[in-house]
Structure formats: C-alpha cells, structure tokens
Amino acid sequence: MSQLHFSFPLPLNRPSLRRLPPTFRLHRRRWPAMSSSSSSPSPSTSTADHPKADPVLDPRSLSQVLRYHDQTKHSFSNYARGPRGLDWANQPNPFRRYAPAPLLPLLHLPADDRTRGQSSNFDAAPPYSSLFRSLPPPQPVSKATVSQLFYDSLALSAWKTAGFSTWSLRVNPSSGNLHPTEAYLIAPGVESLYSSGFVAHYAPKEHSLEVRADLPSGFLSKFFPENSFLVGLSSIFWREAWKYGERAFRYCNHDVGHAIAAVVMAAAGLGWDVKLLDGLSHDDLKRLMGLHIFPEFEIPSRPVKGNMVDIEFEHPDCVLVVFPRGIGEFNVNYKELSTALLEFPRLEWKGKPNVLSKEHVCWDTIYRTAEAAKKPLTAGDRFSIDPFCESESQSENLYKGFSVREVVRKRRSAVDMDGVTAIDRATFYQILLHCVPSGTGNGGKQKKQLALPYRALSWDAEVHAALFVHRVTGLPKGLYFLVRNEDHFEKLKKATRPDFEWVRPEGCPPGLPLYELARGDCQQLAKQLSCHQDIASDGCFSLGMVAHLEPVLSDKGPWMYPRLFWETGVLGQILYLEAHAVGISATGIGCFFDDPVHELLGLKGSTFQSLYHFTVGGPVIDKRIMSLPAYPGPKIDA
C-alpha cells in the first residue's frame, strides 16, 4: 500500500490571515447616490428587448472567468487581494429591507418540534433520515406551509451574545456569517396571506414577506402546474467583499449553493420537490425578482474606495420551482416565459432598498467576472423532472432520531474541533452515501443528480471530494477520493499522481465510489493546505471539493462557473446536516491554498480545480457565548 509522504515548506514570513496585504493602492472616488426611483427599468432591461436564440460561447467571457479564478488563488507566499483590515464602521447591514412595501408576517413554529402535531397550523415533521428514502405526502400551499418553508431554510436560527457583541445566526450558513444571499417568493394567491399572485422579498429578521409587486393575472398558472410556486435567490457581493476582497465572488456562490440545499430540504419535509429553472437568462431573473430597479453598476478600471451606493445592488442568481412531489413531467416553455417577463419592469414595484454601508470598496474583478458569467437565455433547454431516487443506507440507527426541522434549525458552524472525537467506519460511510448524487438510481452508477438534495440541480455531477481521514475507527488514516461522477474515473486516475493506489477501502458499500489513494497521517498536511488552520486537522476528517472546471466551462459556457460553486455549497450543506444528525459538527473552509492542493493530488492545468474545503468532527463549545432565541430577537441589525 502506498504511503503518504508529502510536505510543503512553511514560508518564513507568510502573510497574516488577519491582515491580507494588497499589492496596490485603493483610489478614492465619489459615486452618485442610488436612484430614488423604484419603478423605472435600467437600460439593459428595456422592454423593447426580445429573447434571443441560444448563444454562442464568448471566448472573452471564458477568458475573464478563468483569469479571475487564477487571480484569486491563495498560495503559500501570497493571498488573494483583500482589505488590510476590517472597516467595522462600514460593516454592511446583514438585513435588506424594502420599506415601505407591505409587510406580511409569517407564522412562527413551536420551539419544541415534538409539539408541532398538537398545533392546528402545523403537522409533525418527518425524521431527517427518512427524506433520503422518499418524500412524505405533499402538504397544500398555505400560510402555514409557506411559513414553515422559510422558517426551516432561510430564517434566523438563534442570536448569540458575548460581552458587548450580539449577532444573529441563520438556518442557511454563510462565509463569515455575512449572508450575501437574499430570497424572493413568487407565488399565486395564498389564503390568509395574500389574495392574488405576488412577488415578495423575504425579510428573515422579521420572518415576514415584503410584497414588492402584484403578478399579472394568470402568470404562474400559464407556465407552471397547480400548487407550485417559485423561490428566487440573489447575491449582494458587497457584503462578502467587505471582508474577503476579490475572493468574495467565490464565497457568494458557495452561499447560493447552501441556500439552494436549505430550501430543498425544508421543501422535502413538506412533501414538495424542487428544481432549478435554469433555462432563463440573467436579465429574465432580474425582471422576475424586481431587481431591475437597481441602477446599472459602473465598473471602475481598478479597485477604488468611496461612497458607492450602487455597489449594493442584488445580482440575480437563480430561481427554483417548488411543486408537489410525484406530479410527473411538466414542460416549461422558456422562450414564452422570457417574453412574458419583458413586461415585469412595467409592474408597480413597491419599496426602496435600504442602504447597507456608508462607504465601500469596489474590487473590480468581482464585477467583471459576474458580467462574464451572466447566463443568457437557453430556450432550447428541456425542463425535466427525474424520478426520485433514494439514497443507500447503512443503518438508520446511526442517526439520533432528529426530525428534519431539528437538524436544519440546530445546525451550527463549528469554530474549533476538539482533536479527540472519532467516528466509526459505518458512520463515515453513511455520511458519504448521502454525498453522492444518484443514490440507488442510474443503474447504480453515480453521475446524474437524482437523489436529495442534488436533484434540484440541472446538470450531471461535476464535483468530487479528496478526503483527509484523521479519526475514523476501522479505517486507516490517509488520503481518499470520492468520485461523484463515475464517468470521470479514468480521467481522474490519469490526472492524479501515478503512485496513488485507487483501491476500495475495507467494508465500503458497493454503491459508494470511494477510493483509498495513500495511507499516512495527513493532519499537518490538511492544516497547511487550509491556510494553516487547526480546524482542518482536528476533526474526524476534512476534504477538498474538486470540480471538473475548464472542460465544463468550455463546453457549456462561462455561466457554469458560479454553478460549480453552487454544487459545492449543496454538497457542503449535506455535510453540515449529516454531521449534526449523527451528533457531531462541521464547518466550511473557504481559505485554502489552491495550487498546493492540486500539487498534492498531481493535478496540472485547469481541468480539475479545488473550489471549497470542509471539515467534520467534534466541536469545541465556547462557554463564553450565550445563545438567545431567534424570535423575538434584539432590536439591532447584526
């Protein structure tokens, strides 16, 4: 068996993680204030535009995306460009509001999940592990079920306080707890909530919906089946860029993936299926969510600092269709839907977005890359719903009997791991069985995204996992690889180091394409690769998510770049939930040294690239921090 003998030299004067040294000067620039008008469309969303035919790949856009990816890599000698320190006076407000739009309060669920069945508004939640076998019977769309969907996916989960600091946590995790992701509900009339079809922004601090516009009569029923609705997601890049600089575009898209999975899991508990409505264009999504009200952001030629309220715009990411499970196939005519959306800027849009910071820093490469990665209309795309495929299970006894709501709402990001807690091999395998996309479907071959929650995505799996096993009893320490698309197996073997073994570990379930590459204690190695962070070495295992990058972008288009990060976020969300469900914890790691990871694996070029790291293990609880209920919370924006 191959032994793992690999180390990197530690730089004598490596940059501080808390003070990332930029190699340029920020230029101050004054920008015009955001337009007070909330009804006029921006120039790029003129209603005179018409849906265009499926696009031809633009090599300049592909070049910009690949350049951004290389430019924002961390290395042992240099970190990606970012702020020298944190400008606390201009920390972005984490809560967007659209005052004076009408506010529709949603219902709050009982604190104890076991009492839900005693309430006339809510049914008892199904066990978390049962959702991977089948979805329960679908609930009707009502004020209670819409409330539950948001409460179990994008709402606040708690408040924390320590000393003079108080801050909120959410059900959906976020890099640095900065929460760039905003959410929208596009729904028909819901009894006791709103009498006609509407577009609403979700306000998590209030657990309420802000009605932005009334939908044209019959809009949803023309394109979607009965009892279905849409959930839209957008990103405010500035919230992440405030702390992380140029790498923020990556982190925003991790968060989109986490939010997608959060919505999928909450919907599953209600018997609802979810699918990405991925044929629409960037401009279609902008109109659908009412984001055309933001003035077009003028991208400067270099990083600048100043009063730039326009930088607080929301970038439309995606729209999800939520529908009753078992509904069967239904077609979505993307070209007709895109044409109908041309009328949306003429609707009466209510509310004005609040200002999040007094001063800003524009990292121009983020916005150039977002432009290059904008998705055009792909009217030829077929909207399809694959049959639900269950995930293989080792043993239900490995889970703690939590309901889905208990798992999703009590999930926390570990700050430190204890370096002691171990899990057994069966638990490790069970966690990974929920990380593969096809479950027991697709003839037993992992490729198509058919299992929960990956079935919401509209492409075959493109993300794999290189695992550092530290504390799994019954499994040798070392480097392992989870192949999530088995069509890539031979390509991965050829691309990686020739001395890797690629053998199935003892006791590995037949449906789990996990391979042992090399044995050895890799704790120090995992720590070094994840920006010298102990959390990567002190857990049961850690991993790097390796995406099939440049071939996918060249084949499908540069708009797949953010989608690959979404896929890593969806996978990361399951790792969070699985860890909590078996009684341990997890956290995402956005800071890692990109090319040293590739060097370890033997990867060259941009065919496969590491996009996200993760760690799973026993958490260290900081007893100085006090937890407070999510609702009602303190009267602060934090």
mmCIF file of N, CA and C in Angstrom, residues 279-389:
data_model
loop_
_atom_site.group_PDB
_atom_site.id
_atom_site.type_symbol
_atom_site.label_atom_id
_atom_site.label_comp_id
_atom_site.label_asym_id
_atom_site.label_seq_id
_atom_site.Cartn_x
_atom_site.Cartn_y
_atom_site.Cartn_z
ATOM 1 N N GLY A 279 -33.195 27.558 -17.573
ATOM 2 C CA GLY A 279 -33.127 27.991 -18.957
ATOM 3 C C GLY A 279 -33.225 29.485 -19.137
ATOM 4 N N LEU A 280 -33.670 30.190 -18.087
ATOM 5 C CA LEU A 280 -33.839 31.640 -18.169
ATOM 6 C C LEU A 280 -32.498 32.363 -18.140
ATOM 7 N N SER A 281 -32.508 33.585 -18.631
ATOM 8 C CA SER A 281 -31.291 34.389 -18.665
ATOM 9 C C SER A 281 -31.144 35.207 -17.387
ATOM 10 N N HIS A 282 -29.977 35.776 -17.218
ATOM 11 C CA HIS A 282 -29.708 36.694 -16.112
ATOM 12 C C HIS A 282 -30.723 37.832 -16.099
ATOM 13 N N ASP A 283 -30.981 38.423 -17.254
ATOM 14 C CA ASP A 283 -31.931 39.537 -17.319
ATOM 15 C C ASP A 283 -33.353 39.084 -17.022
ATOM 16 N N ASP A 284 -33.704 37.852 -17.414
ATOM 17 C CA ASP A 284 -35.025 37.319 -17.066
ATOM 18 C C ASP A 284 -35.196 37.256 -15.552
ATOM 19 N N LEU A 285 -34.176 36.748 -14.881
ATOM 20 C CA LEU A 285 -34.247 36.623 -13.424
ATOM 21 C C LEU A 285 -34.311 37.994 -12.762
ATOM 22 N N LYS A 286 -33.586 38.936 -13.311
ATOM 23 C CA LYS A 286 -33.593 40.300 -12.773
ATOM 24 C C LYS A 286 -35.002 40.881 -12.827
ATOM 25 N N ARG A 287 -35.675 40.688 -13.936
ATOM 26 C CA ARG A 287 -37.044 41.208 -14.070
ATOM 27 C C ARG A 287 -38.010 40.471 -13.152
ATOM 28 N N LEU A 288 -37.864 39.150 -13.078
ATOM 29 C CA LEU A 288 -38.779 38.341 -12.292
ATOM 30 C C LEU A 288 -38.750 38.731 -10.812
ATOM 31 N N MET A 289 -37.569 39.030 -10.279
ATOM 32 C CA MET A 289 -37.429 39.371 -8.857
ATOM 33 C C MET A 289 -37.506 40.875 -8.600
ATOM 34 N N GLY A 290 -37.702 41.658 -9.654
ATOM 35 C CA GLY A 290 -37.785 43.106 -9.473
ATOM 36 C C GLY A 290 -36.455 43.762 -9.210
ATOM 37 N N LEU A 291 -35.361 43.153 -9.641
ATOM 38 C CA LEU A 291 -34.028 43.696 -9.383
ATOM 39 C C LEU A 291 -33.589 44.669 -10.460
ATOM 40 N N HIS A 292 -34.441 44.889 -11.457
ATOM 41 C CA HIS A 292 -34.152 45.893 -12.482
ATOM 42 C C HIS A 292 -34.177 47.303 -11.887
ATOM 43 N N ILE A 293 -34.713 47.469 -10.677
ATOM 44 C CA ILE A 293 -34.795 48.805 -10.073
ATOM 45 C C ILE A 293 -33.419 49.338 -9.685
ATOM 46 N N PHE A 294 -32.422 48.451 -9.556
ATOM 47 C CA PHE A 294 -31.082 48.910 -9.198
ATOM 48 C C PHE A 294 -30.403 49.511 -10.426
ATOM 49 N N PRO A 295 -29.816 50.700 -10.301
ATOM 50 C CA PRO A 295 -29.084 51.279 -11.436
ATOM 51 C C PRO A 295 -27.943 50.370 -11.868
ATOM 52 N N GLU A 296 -27.632 50.391 -13.140
ATOM 53 C CA GLU A 296 -26.507 49.606 -13.629
ATOM 54 C C GLU A 296 -25.222 50.083 -12.955
ATOM 55 N N PHE A 297 -24.458 49.146 -12.426
ATOM 56 C CA PHE A 297 -23.228 49.499 -11.714
ATOM 57 C C PHE A 297 -22.102 49.739 -12.712
ATOM 58 N N GLU A 298 -21.515 50.903 -12.631
ATOM 59 C CA GLU A 298 -20.393 51.264 -13.498
ATOM 60 C C GLU A 298 -19.114 50.687 -12.907
ATOM 61 N N ILE A 299 -18.521 49.716 -13.578
ATOM 62 C CA ILE A 299 -17.344 49.024 -13.036
ATOM 63 C C ILE A 299 -16.108 49.879 -13.276
ATOM 64 N N PRO A 300 -15.375 50.246 -12.224
ATOM 65 C CA PRO A 300 -14.156 51.042 -12.409
ATOM 66 C C PRO A 300 -13.041 50.195 -13.010
ATOM 67 N N SER A 301 -11.982 50.842 -13.426
ATOM 68 C CA SER A 301 -10.881 50.139 -14.085
ATOM 69 C C SER A 301 -9.902 49.529 -13.090
ATOM 70 N N ARG A 302 -10.058 49.856 -11.815
ATOM 71 C CA ARG A 302 -9.158 49.338 -10.780
ATOM 72 C C ARG A 302 -9.902 49.388 -9.447
ATOM 73 N N PRO A 303 -9.384 48.740 -8.423
ATOM 74 C CA PRO A 303 -10.035 48.822 -7.113
ATOM 75 C C PRO A 303 -10.096 50.261 -6.620
ATOM 76 N N VAL A 304 -11.260 50.669 -6.136
ATOM 77 C CA VAL A 304 -11.445 52.031 -5.636
ATOM 78 C C VAL A 304 -12.234 51.997 -4.340
ATOM 79 N N LYS A 305 -12.099 53.082 -3.574
ATOM 80 C CA LYS A 305 -12.811 53.227 -2.311
ATOM 81 C C LYS A 305 -13.589 54.527 -2.342
ATOM 82 N N GLY A 306 -14.786 54.503 -1.795
ATOM 83 C CA GLY A 306 -15.579 55.724 -1.756
ATOM 84 C C GLY A 306 -17.031 55.439 -1.454
ATOM 85 N N ASN A 307 -17.863 56.448 -1.652
ATOM 86 C CA ASN A 307 -19.301 56.307 -1.434
ATOM 87 C C ASN A 307 -19.927 55.781 -2.722
ATOM 88 N N MET A 308 -20.200 54.466 -2.763
ATOM 89 C CA MET A 308 -20.702 53.820 -3.982
ATOM 90 C C MET A 308 -21.954 53.036 -3.634
ATOM 91 N N VAL A 309 -23.052 53.705 -3.408
ATOM 92 C CA VAL A 309 -24.273 53.015 -3.010
ATOM 93 C C VAL A 309 -24.725 52.024 -4.092
ATOM 94 N N ASP A 310 -24.429 52.328 -5.335
ATOM 95 C CA ASP A 310 -24.838 51.435 -6.424
ATOM 96 C C ASP A 310 -24.205 50.045 -6.306
ATOM 97 N N ILE A 311 -23.113 49.931 -5.561
ATOM 98 C CA ILE A 311 -22.427 48.648 -5.424
ATOM 99 C C ILE A 311 -23.240 47.677 -4.567
ATOM 100 N N GLU A 312 -24.274 48.178 -3.916
ATOM 101 C CA GLU A 312 -25.119 47.349 -3.057
ATOM 102 C C GLU A 312 -26.257 46.673 -3.827
ATOM 103 N N PHE A 313 -26.161 46.682 -5.161
ATOM 104 C CA PHE A 313 -27.200 46.049 -5.965
ATOM 105 C C PHE A 313 -27.242 44.548 -5.687
ATOM 106 N N GLU A 314 -28.358 43.929 -6.060
ATOM 107 C CA GLU A 314 -28.511 42.482 -5.937
ATOM 108 C C GLU A 314 -28.325 41.829 -7.301
ATOM 109 N N HIS A 315 -27.437 40.863 -7.328
ATOM 110 C CA HIS A 315 -27.167 40.089 -8.545
ATOM 111 C C HIS A 315 -28.096 38.887 -8.566
ATOM 112 N N PRO A 316 -28.970 38.749 -9.575
ATOM 113 C CA PRO A 316 -29.876 37.597 -9.614
ATOM 114 C C PRO A 316 -29.109 36.309 -9.891
ATOM 115 N N ASP A 317 -29.285 35.324 -9.021
ATOM 116 C CA ASP A 317 -28.556 34.063 -9.164
ATOM 117 C C ASP A 317 -29.406 32.983 -9.824
ATOM 118 N N CYS A 318 -30.531 32.655 -9.223
ATOM 119 C CA CYS A 318 -31.311 31.537 -9.753
ATOM 120 C C CYS A 318 -32.745 31.615 -9.254
ATOM 121 N N VAL A 319 -33.602 30.829 -9.882
ATOM 122 C CA VAL A 319 -34.984 30.672 -9.446
ATOM 123 C C VAL A 319 -35.281 29.184 -9.372
ATOM 124 N N LEU A 320 -35.911 28.766 -8.285
ATOM 125 C CA LEU A 320 -36.279 27.381 -8.050
ATOM 126 C C LEU A 320 -37.786 27.215 -8.201
ATOM 127 N N VAL A 321 -38.205 26.149 -8.872
ATOM 128 C CA VAL A 321 -39.617 25.796 -8.934
ATOM 129 C C VAL A 321 -39.893 24.818 -7.795
ATOM 130 N N VAL A 322 -40.872 25.131 -6.967
ATOM 131 C CA VAL A 322 -41.290 24.254 -5.871
ATOM 132 C C VAL A 322 -42.663 23.693 -6.225
ATOM 133 N N PHE A 323 -42.804 22.368 -6.185
ATOM 134 C CA PHE A 323 -44.039 21.744 -6.649
ATOM 135 C C PHE A 323 -44.278 20.454 -5.859
ATOM 136 N N PRO A 324 -45.528 19.960 -5.831
ATOM 137 C CA PRO A 324 -45.812 18.745 -5.070
ATOM 138 C C PRO A 324 -45.056 17.551 -5.636
ATOM 139 N N ARG A 325 -44.523 16.714 -4.741
ATOM 140 C CA ARG A 325 -43.800 15.521 -5.204
ATOM 141 C C ARG A 325 -44.763 14.595 -5.960
ATOM 142 N N GLY A 326 -44.177 13.873 -6.915
ATOM 143 C CA GLY A 326 -44.974 12.920 -7.675
ATOM 144 C C GLY A 326 -45.852 13.544 -8.728
ATOM 145 N N ILE A 327 -45.626 14.794 -9.049
ATOM 146 C CA ILE A 327 -46.503 15.482 -10.002
ATOM 147 C C ILE A 327 -46.276 14.999 -11.428
ATOM 148 N N GLY A 328 -45.131 14.373 -11.677
ATOM 149 C CA GLY A 328 -44.834 13.912 -13.034
ATOM 150 C C GLY A 328 -44.218 15.024 -13.866
ATOM 151 N N GLU A 329 -44.091 14.781 -15.156
ATOM 152 C CA GLU A 329 -43.460 15.749 -16.052
ATOM 153 C C GLU A 329 -44.376 16.946 -16.319
ATOM 154 N N PHE A 330 -43.773 18.118 -16.387
ATOM 155 C CA PHE A 330 -44.469 19.273 -16.949
ATOM 156 C C PHE A 330 -43.441 20.098 -17.709
ATOM 157 N N ASN A 331 -43.882 20.684 -18.780
ATOM 158 C CA ASN A 331 -42.977 21.427 -19.650
ATOM 159 C C ASN A 331 -42.973 22.902 -19.300
ATOM 160 N N VAL A 332 -41.818 23.518 -19.440
ATOM 161 C CA VAL A 332 -41.682 24.961 -19.275
ATOM 162 C C VAL A 332 -41.153 25.512 -20.592
ATOM 163 N N ASN A 333 -41.922 26.364 -21.220
ATOM 164 C CA ASN A 333 -41.504 26.989 -22.470
ATOM 165 C C ASN A 333 -40.697 28.237 -22.115
ATOM 166 N N TYR A 334 -39.378 28.087 -22.112
ATOM 167 C CA TYR A 334 -38.512 29.178 -21.657
ATOM 168 C C TYR A 334 -38.626 30.415 -22.536
ATOM 169 N N LYS A 335 -38.803 30.218 -23.831
ATOM 170 C CA LYS A 335 -38.881 31.376 -24.724
ATOM 171 C C LYS A 335 -40.138 32.192 -24.432
ATOM 172 N N GLU A 336 -41.286 31.516 -24.255
ATOM 173 C CA GLU A 336 -42.524 32.233 -23.944
ATOM 174 C C GLU A 336 -42.449 32.876 -22.561
ATOM 175 N N LEU A 337 -41.847 32.162 -21.612
ATOM 176 C CA LEU A 337 -41.714 32.712 -20.259
ATOM 177 C C LEU A 337 -40.825 33.951 -20.276
ATOM 178 N N SER A 338 -39.736 33.906 -21.021
ATOM 179 C CA SER A 338 -38.845 35.059 -21.134
ATOM 180 C C SER A 338 -39.563 36.245 -21.767
ATOM 181 N N THR A 339 -40.378 35.984 -22.763
ATOM 182 C CA THR A 339 -41.135 37.059 -23.403
ATOM 183 C C THR A 339 -42.119 37.682 -22.420
ATOM 184 N N ALA A 340 -42.793 36.841 -21.635
ATOM 185 C CA ALA A 340 -43.738 37.360 -20.641
ATOM 186 C C ALA A 340 -43.040 38.227 -19.602
ATOM 187 N N LEU A 341 -41.805 37.882 -19.271
ATOM 188 C CA LEU A 341 -41.074 38.639 -18.249
ATOM 189 C C LEU A 341 -40.638 40.022 -18.736
ATOM 190 N N LEU A 342 -40.681 40.254 -20.040
ATOM 191 C CA LEU A 342 -40.354 41.583 -20.558
ATOM 192 C C LEU A 342 -41.317 42.639 -20.023
ATOM 193 N N GLU A 343 -42.500 42.226 -19.619
ATOM 194 C CA GLU A 343 -43.497 43.169 -19.114
ATOM 195 C C GLU A 343 -43.302 43.501 -17.633
ATOM 196 N N PHE A 344 -42.473 42.745 -16.926
ATOM 197 C CA PHE A 344 -42.372 42.919 -15.480
ATOM 198 C C PHE A 344 -41.843 44.285 -15.041
ATOM 199 N N PRO A 345 -40.916 44.916 -15.769
ATOM 200 C CA PRO A 345 -40.499 46.263 -15.337
ATOM 201 C C PRO A 345 -41.635 47.279 -15.333
ATOM 202 N N ARG A 346 -42.732 46.994 -16.033
ATOM 203 C CA ARG A 346 -43.866 47.915 -16.070
ATOM 204 C C ARG A 346 -44.816 47.722 -14.886
ATOM 205 N N LEU A 347 -44.591 46.672 -14.098
ATOM 206 C CA LEU A 347 -45.425 46.474 -12.913
ATOM 207 C C LEU A 347 -45.144 47.578 -11.901
ATOM 208 N N GLU A 348 -46.035 47.761 -10.970
ATOM 209 C CA GLU A 348 -45.834 48.751 -9.905
ATOM 210 C C GLU A 348 -45.006 48.105 -8.788
ATOM 211 N N TRP A 349 -43.703 48.394 -8.781
ATOM 212 C CA TRP A 349 -42.794 47.804 -7.803
ATOM 213 C C TRP A 349 -42.761 48.668 -6.550
ATOM 214 N N LYS A 350 -42.993 48.050 -5.422
ATOM 215 C CA LYS A 350 -43.122 48.770 -4.149
ATOM 216 C C LYS A 350 -41.825 48.675 -3.356
ATOM 217 N N GLY A 351 -41.533 49.747 -2.626
ATOM 218 C CA GLY A 351 -40.404 49.737 -1.705
ATOM 219 C C GLY A 351 -39.104 50.184 -2.330
ATOM 220 N N LYS A 352 -38.240 50.675 -1.473
ATOM 221 C CA LYS A 352 -36.918 51.137 -1.870
ATOM 222 C C LYS A 352 -35.888 50.414 -1.015
ATOM 223 N N PRO A 353 -34.835 49.863 -1.621
ATOM 224 C CA PRO A 353 -33.854 49.115 -0.828
ATOM 225 C C PRO A 353 -33.105 50.015 0.145
ATOM 226 N N ASN A 354 -32.910 49.520 1.353
ATOM 227 C CA ASN A 354 -32.156 50.295 2.346
ATOM 228 C C ASN A 354 -30.674 50.314 1.994
ATOM 229 N N VAL A 355 -29.981 51.317 2.477
ATOM 230 C CA VAL A 355 -28.536 51.445 2.278
ATOM 231 C C VAL A 355 -27.836 50.606 3.348
ATOM 232 N N LEU A 356 -26.816 49.850 2.943
ATOM 233 C CA LEU A 356 -26.174 48.890 3.838
ATOM 234 C C LEU A 356 -24.893 49.412 4.478
ATOM 235 N N SER A 357 -24.185 50.334 3.817
ATOM 236 C CA SER A 357 -22.932 50.894 4.342
ATOM 237 C C SER A 357 -22.796 52.344 3.903
ATOM 238 N N LYS A 358 -22.007 53.104 4.642
ATOM 239 C CA LYS A 358 -21.758 54.494 4.262
ATOM 240 C C LYS A 358 -20.664 54.598 3.217
ATOM 241 N N GLU A 359 -19.634 53.776 3.339
ATOM 242 C CA GLU A 359 -18.542 53.770 2.364
ATOM 243 C C GLU A 359 -18.293 52.348 1.898
ATOM 244 N N HIS A 360 -17.663 52.235 0.735
ATOM 245 C CA HIS A 360 -17.492 50.933 0.105
ATOM 246 C C HIS A 360 -16.111 50.830 -0.535
ATOM 247 N N VAL A 361 -15.714 49.587 -0.811
ATOM 248 C CA VAL A 361 -14.537 49.305 -1.622
ATOM 249 C C VAL A 361 -14.986 48.444 -2.786
ATOM 250 N N CYS A 362 -14.657 48.844 -3.977
ATOM 251 C CA CYS A 362 -15.001 48.057 -5.158
ATOM 252 C C CYS A 362 -13.781 47.268 -5.619
ATOM 253 N N TRP A 363 -13.871 45.962 -5.542
ATOM 254 C CA TRP A 363 -12.866 45.075 -6.127
ATOM 255 C C TRP A 363 -13.370 44.752 -7.533
ATOM 256 N N ASP A 364 -12.838 45.469 -8.516
ATOM 257 C CA ASP A 364 -13.434 45.485 -9.841
ATOM 258 C C ASP A 364 -13.520 44.108 -10.498
ATOM 259 N N THR A 365 -12.575 43.208 -10.182
ATOM 260 C CA THR A 365 -12.571 41.913 -10.855
ATOM 261 C C THR A 365 -13.803 41.080 -10.499
ATOM 262 N N ILE A 366 -14.389 41.307 -9.328
ATOM 263 C CA ILE A 366 -15.618 40.597 -8.963
ATOM 264 C C ILE A 366 -16.722 40.912 -9.967
ATOM 265 N N TYR A 367 -16.873 42.182 -10.276
ATOM 266 C CA TYR A 367 -17.990 42.630 -11.108
ATOM 267 C C TYR A 367 -17.749 42.318 -12.576
ATOM 268 N N ARG A 368 -16.474 42.337 -13.010
ATOM 269 C CA ARG A 368 -16.164 41.921 -14.382
ATOM 270 C C ARG A 368 -16.464 40.422 -14.567
ATOM 271 N N THR A 369 -16.138 39.651 -13.538
ATOM 272 C CA THR A 369 -16.378 38.214 -13.629
ATOM 273 C C THR A 369 -17.867 37.904 -13.570
ATOM 274 N N ALA A 370 -18.594 38.622 -12.730
ATOM 275 C CA ALA A 370 -20.052 38.435 -12.685
ATOM 276 C C ALA A 370 -20.675 38.753 -14.038
ATOM 277 N N GLU A 371 -20.171 39.790 -14.708
ATOM 278 C CA GLU A 371 -20.653 40.117 -16.055
ATOM 279 C C GLU A 371 -20.343 38.983 -17.026
ATOM 280 N N ALA A 372 -19.101 38.473 -16.960
ATOM 281 C CA ALA A 372 -18.684 37.413 -17.884
ATOM 282 C C ALA A 372 -19.467 36.123 -17.652
ATOM 283 N N ALA A 373 -19.919 35.904 -16.409
ATOM 284 C CA ALA A 373 -20.605 34.660 -16.058
ATOM 285 C C ALA A 373 -22.120 34.782 -16.119
ATOM 286 N N LYS A 374 -22.634 35.907 -16.628
ATOM 287 C CA LYS A 374 -24.077 36.052 -16.766
ATOM 288 C C LYS A 374 -24.623 35.003 -17.732
ATOM 289 N N LYS A 375 -25.696 34.377 -17.327
ATOM 290 C CA LYS A 375 -26.254 33.333 -18.178
ATOM 291 C C LYS A 375 -27.207 33.934 -19.204
ATOM 292 N N PRO A 376 -27.053 33.581 -20.460
ATOM 293 C CA PRO A 376 -28.025 34.002 -21.481
ATOM 294 C C PRO A 376 -29.243 33.074 -21.456
ATOM 295 N N LEU A 377 -30.270 33.437 -22.185
ATOM 296 C CA LEU A 377 -31.420 32.569 -22.353
ATOM 297 C C LEU A 377 -31.006 31.346 -23.160
ATOM 298 N N THR A 378 -31.301 30.168 -22.635
ATOM 299 C CA THR A 378 -31.067 28.929 -23.390
ATOM 300 C C THR A 378 -32.436 28.282 -23.604
ATOM 301 N N ALA A 379 -33.149 28.824 -24.580
ATOM 302 C CA ALA A 379 -34.537 28.438 -24.814
ATOM 303 C C ALA A 379 -34.669 26.989 -25.233
ATOM 304 N N GLY A 380 -33.574 26.404 -25.737
ATOM 305 C CA GLY A 380 -33.624 25.005 -26.153
ATOM 306 C C GLY A 380 -33.502 24.031 -25.005
ATOM 307 N N ASP A 381 -33.177 24.508 -23.808
ATOM 308 C CA ASP A 381 -33.068 23.622 -22.653
ATOM 309 C C ASP A 381 -34.412 22.961 -22.366
ATOM 310 N N ARG A 382 -34.354 21.706 -22.015
ATOM 311 C CA ARG A 382 -35.576 20.982 -21.664
ATOM 312 C C ARG A 382 -35.703 20.915 -20.151
ATOM 313 N N PHE A 383 -36.823 21.360 -19.637
ATOM 314 C CA PHE A 383 -37.085 21.258 -18.205
ATOM 315 C C PHE A 383 -37.597 19.845 -17.922
ATOM 316 N N SER A 384 -36.856 19.088 -17.146
ATOM 317 C CA SER A 384 -37.249 17.702 -16.902
ATOM 318 C C SER A 384 -37.185 17.391 -15.418
ATOM 319 N N ILE A 385 -38.065 16.501 -14.983
ATOM 320 C CA ILE A 385 -38.122 16.064 -13.594
ATOM 321 C C ILE A 385 -37.833 14.570 -13.567
ATOM 322 N N ASP A 386 -36.688 14.217 -13.027
ATOM 323 C CA ASP A 386 -36.335 12.804 -12.938
ATOM 324 C C ASP A 386 -37.045 12.159 -11.759
ATOM 325 N N PRO A 387 -37.354 10.869 -11.854
ATOM 326 C CA PRO A 387 -37.958 10.171 -10.713
ATOM 327 C C PRO A 387 -37.074 10.280 -9.475
ATOM 328 N N PHE A 388 -37.703 10.384 -8.326
ATOM 329 C CA PHE A 388 -36.961 10.469 -7.071
ATOM 330 C C PHE A 388 -36.206 9.161 -6.848
ATOM 331 N N CYS A 389 -34.923 9.269 -6.521
ATOM 332 C CA CYS A 389 -34.112 8.089 -6.234
ATOM 333 C C CYS A 389 -33.648 8.149 -4.786
#
